[in-house]
Short mmCIF file of C-alpha atoms and ligand atoms in Angstrom, two decimals:
data_model
loop_
_atom_site.label_atom_id
_atom_site.label_comp_id
_atom_site.label_asym_id
_atom_site.label_seq_id
_atom_site.Cartn_x
_atom_site.Cartn_y
_atom_site.Cartn_z
CA UNK C 1 117.97 110.00 81.14
CA UNK C 2 114.82 107.92 80.87
CA UNK C 3 111.80 109.82 79.63
CA UNK C 4 108.28 108.40 80.06
CA UNK C 5 105.34 110.28 78.56
CA UNK C 6 101.74 109.62 79.60
CA UNK C 7 99.44 110.48 76.71
CA UNK C 8 95.91 109.87 75.57
CA UNK C 9 93.39 111.88 73.63
CA UNK C 10 90.77 111.07 76.22
CA UNK C 11 90.33 113.37 79.19
CA UNK C 12 89.90 111.57 82.50
CA UNK C 13 91.80 108.45 81.39
CA UNK C 14 94.29 108.80 84.28
CA UNK C 15 97.32 110.52 82.75
CA UNK C 16 97.81 113.00 85.61
CA UNK C 17 97.03 110.39 88.28
CA UNK C 18 99.51 107.85 86.94
CA UNK C 19 102.18 110.45 86.10
CA UNK C 20 102.11 111.69 89.72
CA UNK C 21 102.17 108.16 91.12
CA UNK C 22 105.06 107.02 88.86
CA UNK C 23 107.11 110.16 89.62
CA UNK C 24 106.50 109.69 93.35
CA UNK C 25 107.56 105.99 93.04
CA UNK C 26 110.78 106.94 91.21
CA UNK C 27 111.47 109.65 93.76
CA UNK C 28 110.78 107.24 96.66
CA UNK C 29 113.20 104.75 95.08
CA UNK C 30 115.89 107.45 95.37
CA UNK C 31 116.13 108.43 91.75
CA UNK C 32 116.69 112.01 90.57
CA UNK C 33 113.31 112.49 89.07
CA UNK C 34 111.71 115.38 87.20
CA UNK C 35 108.03 115.88 86.61
CA UNK C 36 107.11 117.81 83.44
CA UNK C 37 103.64 119.34 83.35
CA UNK C 38 102.81 119.88 79.70
CA UNK C 39 99.11 120.35 80.37
CA UNK C 40 97.93 124.01 80.69
CA UNK C 41 95.44 122.76 83.24
CA UNK C 42 98.39 122.38 85.56
CA UNK C 43 97.07 119.40 87.59
CA UNK C 44 100.53 118.17 88.55
CA UNK C 45 101.82 121.68 89.24
CA UNK C 46 98.97 121.94 91.76
CA UNK C 47 99.65 118.48 93.24
CA UNK C 48 103.35 119.18 93.59
CA UNK C 49 102.68 122.54 95.29
CA UNK C 50 100.86 120.60 98.01
CA UNK C 51 103.84 118.36 98.68
CA UNK C 52 105.87 119.01 101.77
CA UNK C 53 109.53 119.05 100.67
CA UNK C 54 108.54 119.98 97.13
CA UNK C 55 109.94 116.88 95.43
CA UNK C 56 109.94 115.69 92.77
CA UNK C 57 110.62 118.99 91.10
CA UNK C 58 107.98 120.02 88.53
CA UNK C 59 108.61 122.11 85.45
CA UNK C 60 105.88 123.64 83.38
CA UNK C 61 106.14 122.91 79.67
CA UNK C 62 102.87 123.94 78.16
CA UNK C 63 104.93 125.80 75.57
CA UNK C 64 107.19 122.93 74.64
CA UNK C 65 109.37 120.26 76.12
CA UNK C 66 112.51 120.11 73.98
CA UNK C 67 114.42 123.02 75.60
CA UNK C 68 113.38 121.91 79.01
CA UNK C 69 114.58 118.35 78.47
CA UNK C 70 117.93 119.56 77.17
CA UNK C 71 118.39 121.53 80.41
CA UNK C 72 117.15 118.55 82.51
CA UNK C 73 119.85 116.37 80.89
CA UNK C 74 122.62 118.74 82.03
CA UNK C 75 121.09 118.79 85.48
CA UNK C 76 121.60 115.06 85.81
CA UNK C 77 118.04 113.72 86.16
CA UNK C 78 117.61 109.94 85.85
CA UNK C 79 113.92 109.85 85.18
CA UNK C 80 111.53 112.32 83.62
CA UNK C 81 107.75 111.84 83.60
CA UNK C 82 105.75 114.00 81.27
CA UNK C 83 101.99 114.63 81.79
CA UNK C 84 100.23 115.78 78.67
CA UNK C 85 96.89 117.41 77.73
CA UNK C 86 94.09 115.33 76.13
CA UNK C 87 94.82 116.83 72.71
CA UNK C 88 97.14 116.26 69.79
CA UNK C 89 98.77 119.63 70.20
CA UNK C 90 102.38 119.97 69.10
CA UNK C 91 103.57 119.69 72.70
CA UNK C 92 102.20 116.14 72.84
CA UNK C 93 103.97 114.92 69.70
CA UNK C 94 107.12 116.71 70.87
CA UNK C 95 106.91 114.81 74.19
CA UNK C 96 106.33 111.50 72.44
CA UNK C 97 109.25 112.12 70.10
CA UNK C 98 111.54 112.80 73.06
CA UNK C 99 110.36 109.73 75.03
CA UNK C 100 112.05 106.47 75.85
CA UNK C 101 108.60 104.99 76.10
CA UNK C 102 104.98 106.11 76.01
CA UNK C 103 102.24 104.93 78.39
CA UNK C 104 98.65 105.29 77.30
CA UNK C 105 96.22 105.08 80.20
CA UNK C 106 92.78 103.85 79.27
CA UNK C 107 89.67 103.09 81.23
CA UNK C 108 88.16 99.80 80.11
CA UNK C 109 85.40 101.56 78.17
CA UNK C 110 84.57 101.90 74.50
CA UNK C 111 85.42 105.60 74.35
CA UNK C 112 88.77 105.31 76.08
CA UNK C 113 89.76 102.31 73.98
CA UNK C 114 88.84 104.13 70.83
CA UNK C 115 90.89 107.18 71.84
CA UNK C 116 93.95 104.99 72.35
CA UNK C 117 94.37 104.53 68.64
CA UNK C 118 95.38 108.12 67.84
CA UNK C 119 98.09 108.17 70.48
CA UNK C 120 99.31 104.77 69.44
CA UNK C 121 99.57 105.99 65.86
CA UNK C 122 101.75 108.93 66.91
CA UNK C 123 104.02 106.61 68.93
CA UNK C 124 104.28 104.19 66.01
CA UNK C 125 105.10 106.97 63.52
CA UNK C 126 107.95 107.99 65.78
CA UNK C 127 109.02 104.38 66.37
CA UNK C 128 108.53 104.77 70.11
CA UNK C 129 107.79 101.77 72.35
CA UNK C 130 104.37 102.16 73.97
CA UNK C 131 101.89 100.25 76.10
CA UNK C 132 98.34 100.80 77.26
CA UNK C 133 97.76 100.80 81.04
CA UNK C 134 94.26 99.82 82.02
CA UNK C 135 93.18 102.29 84.69
CA UNK C 136 90.20 102.73 86.98
CA UNK C 137 89.21 99.12 86.39
CA UNK C 138 86.72 97.20 88.52
CA UNK C 139 88.49 95.26 91.30
CA UNK C 140 89.65 91.71 90.62
CA UNK C 141 87.58 89.11 92.35
CA UNK C 142 89.10 85.81 93.50
CA UNK C 143 92.13 86.95 91.55
CA UNK C 144 90.12 87.07 88.30
CA UNK C 145 89.88 90.27 86.34
CA UNK C 146 86.46 91.73 85.60
CA UNK C 147 84.85 90.78 82.28
CA UNK C 148 85.05 94.42 81.13
CA UNK C 149 88.83 94.32 81.57
CA UNK C 150 89.18 91.00 79.83
CA UNK C 151 87.14 92.42 77.01
CA UNK C 152 89.35 95.56 76.79
CA UNK C 153 92.44 93.35 76.63
CA UNK C 154 90.94 91.20 73.88
CA UNK C 155 90.02 94.28 71.90
CA UNK C 156 93.49 95.81 72.18
CA UNK C 157 95.07 92.44 71.43
CA UNK C 158 93.11 92.20 68.17
CA UNK C 159 94.49 95.58 67.24
CA UNK C 160 98.02 94.38 68.05
CA UNK C 161 98.38 97.01 70.78
CA UNK C 162 100.57 95.99 73.77
CA UNK C 163 98.87 96.19 77.14
CA UNK C 164 100.48 96.07 80.57
CA UNK C 165 99.46 92.77 82.12
CA UNK C 166 98.43 94.36 85.45
CA UNK C 167 95.69 96.84 86.12
CA UNK C 168 95.15 99.98 88.19
CA UNK C 169 91.86 99.57 90.00
CA UNK C 170 89.29 102.31 90.58
CA UNK C 171 90.15 103.27 94.19
CA UNK C 172 89.28 106.42 96.09
CA UNK C 173 92.73 106.07 97.69
CA UNK C 174 94.37 107.33 94.44
CA UNK C 175 92.34 110.59 94.27
CA UNK C 176 92.46 111.12 98.07
CA UNK C 177 96.23 110.75 98.09
CA UNK C 178 96.66 113.28 95.27
CA UNK C 179 94.36 115.78 97.03
CA UNK C 180 96.76 115.60 99.99
CA UNK C 181 99.83 116.16 97.80
CA UNK C 182 100.88 112.52 98.25
CA UNK C 183 100.80 109.24 96.37
CA UNK C 184 98.84 106.21 97.49
CA UNK C 185 101.99 104.29 98.58
CA UNK C 186 103.12 107.36 100.60
CA UNK C 187 99.77 107.35 102.42
CA UNK C 188 99.76 103.61 103.04
CA UNK C 189 102.65 101.51 101.74
CA UNK C 190 100.76 98.29 102.52
CA UNK C 191 97.59 99.18 100.62
CA UNK C 192 96.32 97.41 97.50
CA UNK C 193 96.75 100.72 95.66
CA UNK C 194 100.44 100.78 96.68
CA UNK C 195 100.91 97.25 95.38
CA UNK C 196 99.47 98.17 92.00
CA UNK C 197 101.65 101.26 91.66
CA UNK C 198 104.67 99.25 92.72
CA UNK C 199 103.89 96.68 90.06
CA UNK C 200 103.44 99.39 87.35
CA UNK C 201 106.67 101.13 88.31
CA UNK C 202 108.60 97.82 88.21
CA UNK C 203 107.17 97.09 84.78
CA UNK C 204 108.18 100.59 83.55
CA UNK C 205 111.71 100.08 84.93
CA UNK C 206 112.01 96.68 83.25
CA UNK C 207 110.69 97.95 79.89
CA UNK C 208 113.02 100.93 79.85
CA UNK C 209 115.89 98.66 80.78
CA UNK C 210 115.04 96.43 77.83
CA UNK C 211 114.63 99.40 75.48
CA UNK C 212 117.87 101.16 76.39
CA UNK C 213 119.79 97.93 76.85
CA UNK C 214 121.31 99.29 80.03
CA UNK C 215 120.51 98.39 83.56
CA UNK C 216 120.18 101.81 85.24
CA UNK C 217 122.46 102.21 88.22
CA UNK C 218 120.58 102.01 91.47
CA UNK C 219 120.81 105.03 93.80
CA UNK C 220 123.05 102.93 96.07
CA UNK C 221 125.42 102.15 93.20
CA UNK C 222 125.58 105.82 92.24
CA UNK C 223 126.45 106.78 95.74
CA UNK C 224 129.26 104.22 95.95
N1 ADP U 301 92.49 104.48 89.39
C1 ADP U 301 91.68 105.51 89.80
N2 ADP U 301 90.89 105.35 90.86
C2 ADP U 301 90.09 106.35 91.30
N3 ADP U 301 90.02 107.55 90.66
C3 ADP U 301 90.79 107.74 89.58
C4 ADP U 301 91.69 106.75 89.10
N4 ADP U 301 92.30 107.26 88.02
C5 ADP U 301 91.87 108.50 87.82
N5 ADP U 301 90.93 108.81 88.78
C6 ADP U 301 90.18 110.06 88.92
O1 ADP U 301 89.58 110.36 87.65
C7 ADP U 301 89.72 111.74 87.32
C8 ADP U 301 90.53 111.90 86.04
O2 ADP U 301 91.82 111.42 86.23
P1 ADP U 301 93.08 112.20 85.67
O3 ADP U 301 94.30 111.50 86.14
O4 ADP U 301 92.99 113.67 85.98
O5 ADP U 301 92.90 111.97 84.09
P2 ADP U 301 93.57 112.75 82.85
O6 ADP U 301 94.83 113.41 83.36
O7 ADP U 301 93.85 111.69 81.84
O8 ADP U 301 92.54 113.71 82.37
C9 ADP U 301 90.42 112.40 88.51
O9 ADP U 301 89.39 112.92 89.33
C10 ADP U 301 91.11 111.25 89.21
O10 ADP U 301 91.20 111.45 90.61
MG1 MG U 302 95.41 115.41 83.30
#
């Protein structure tokens, strides 16, 4: 069971937005996917309640994730995505400890980049692979990334912090989709937002494959 936790000390970095989109991508790809809402604000519980069909399943874990993950394992989930609060509460370190990998969303701003360090430290202490995902970035122009994004990459690079090579751009489509209980690719599979989420999901799949050393069976292979 692959467990991906989205964590950052900074509120508004994009944890809930990206957790919902990754879980929807895994679900759309046919995986058995569980969403764990470890934030008492319950953003993803709300989002999921708006979804026709009610999938992926969401479980509330504001009081802890360990027991819940043990049950999820017996229930045969392939992928678990954990959304966390912008704190260093025990539930966050518990989620990080249980993870296959940790994603740290960060806006390309001084405050977000500074807040990354604390989460990175926790991941490092627990020897967990991690990567920053630059979120809500200005759009690329002529296929060149905005100076503020280049600056953020250079900053993280100097700190030796791995960063996903892509970016998630600031797009109303992401918030509008969530407000409708959907993901951006579900609203418009041909949108630029859908392409970015597709690229992030592929990168996560590839990283997890490299970490676990196993190529996860595709839904088609499982059915065979
Ligand atoms: N890439 C994006 N484009 C547009 N709006 C975004 C993007 N990422 C996040 N947001 C918006 O920013 C706000 C904070 O995002 P959220 O995912 O709730 O952050 P967190 O869970 O880290 O606190 C939300 O209103 C969300 O809709
Ligand atoms: Mg949130």
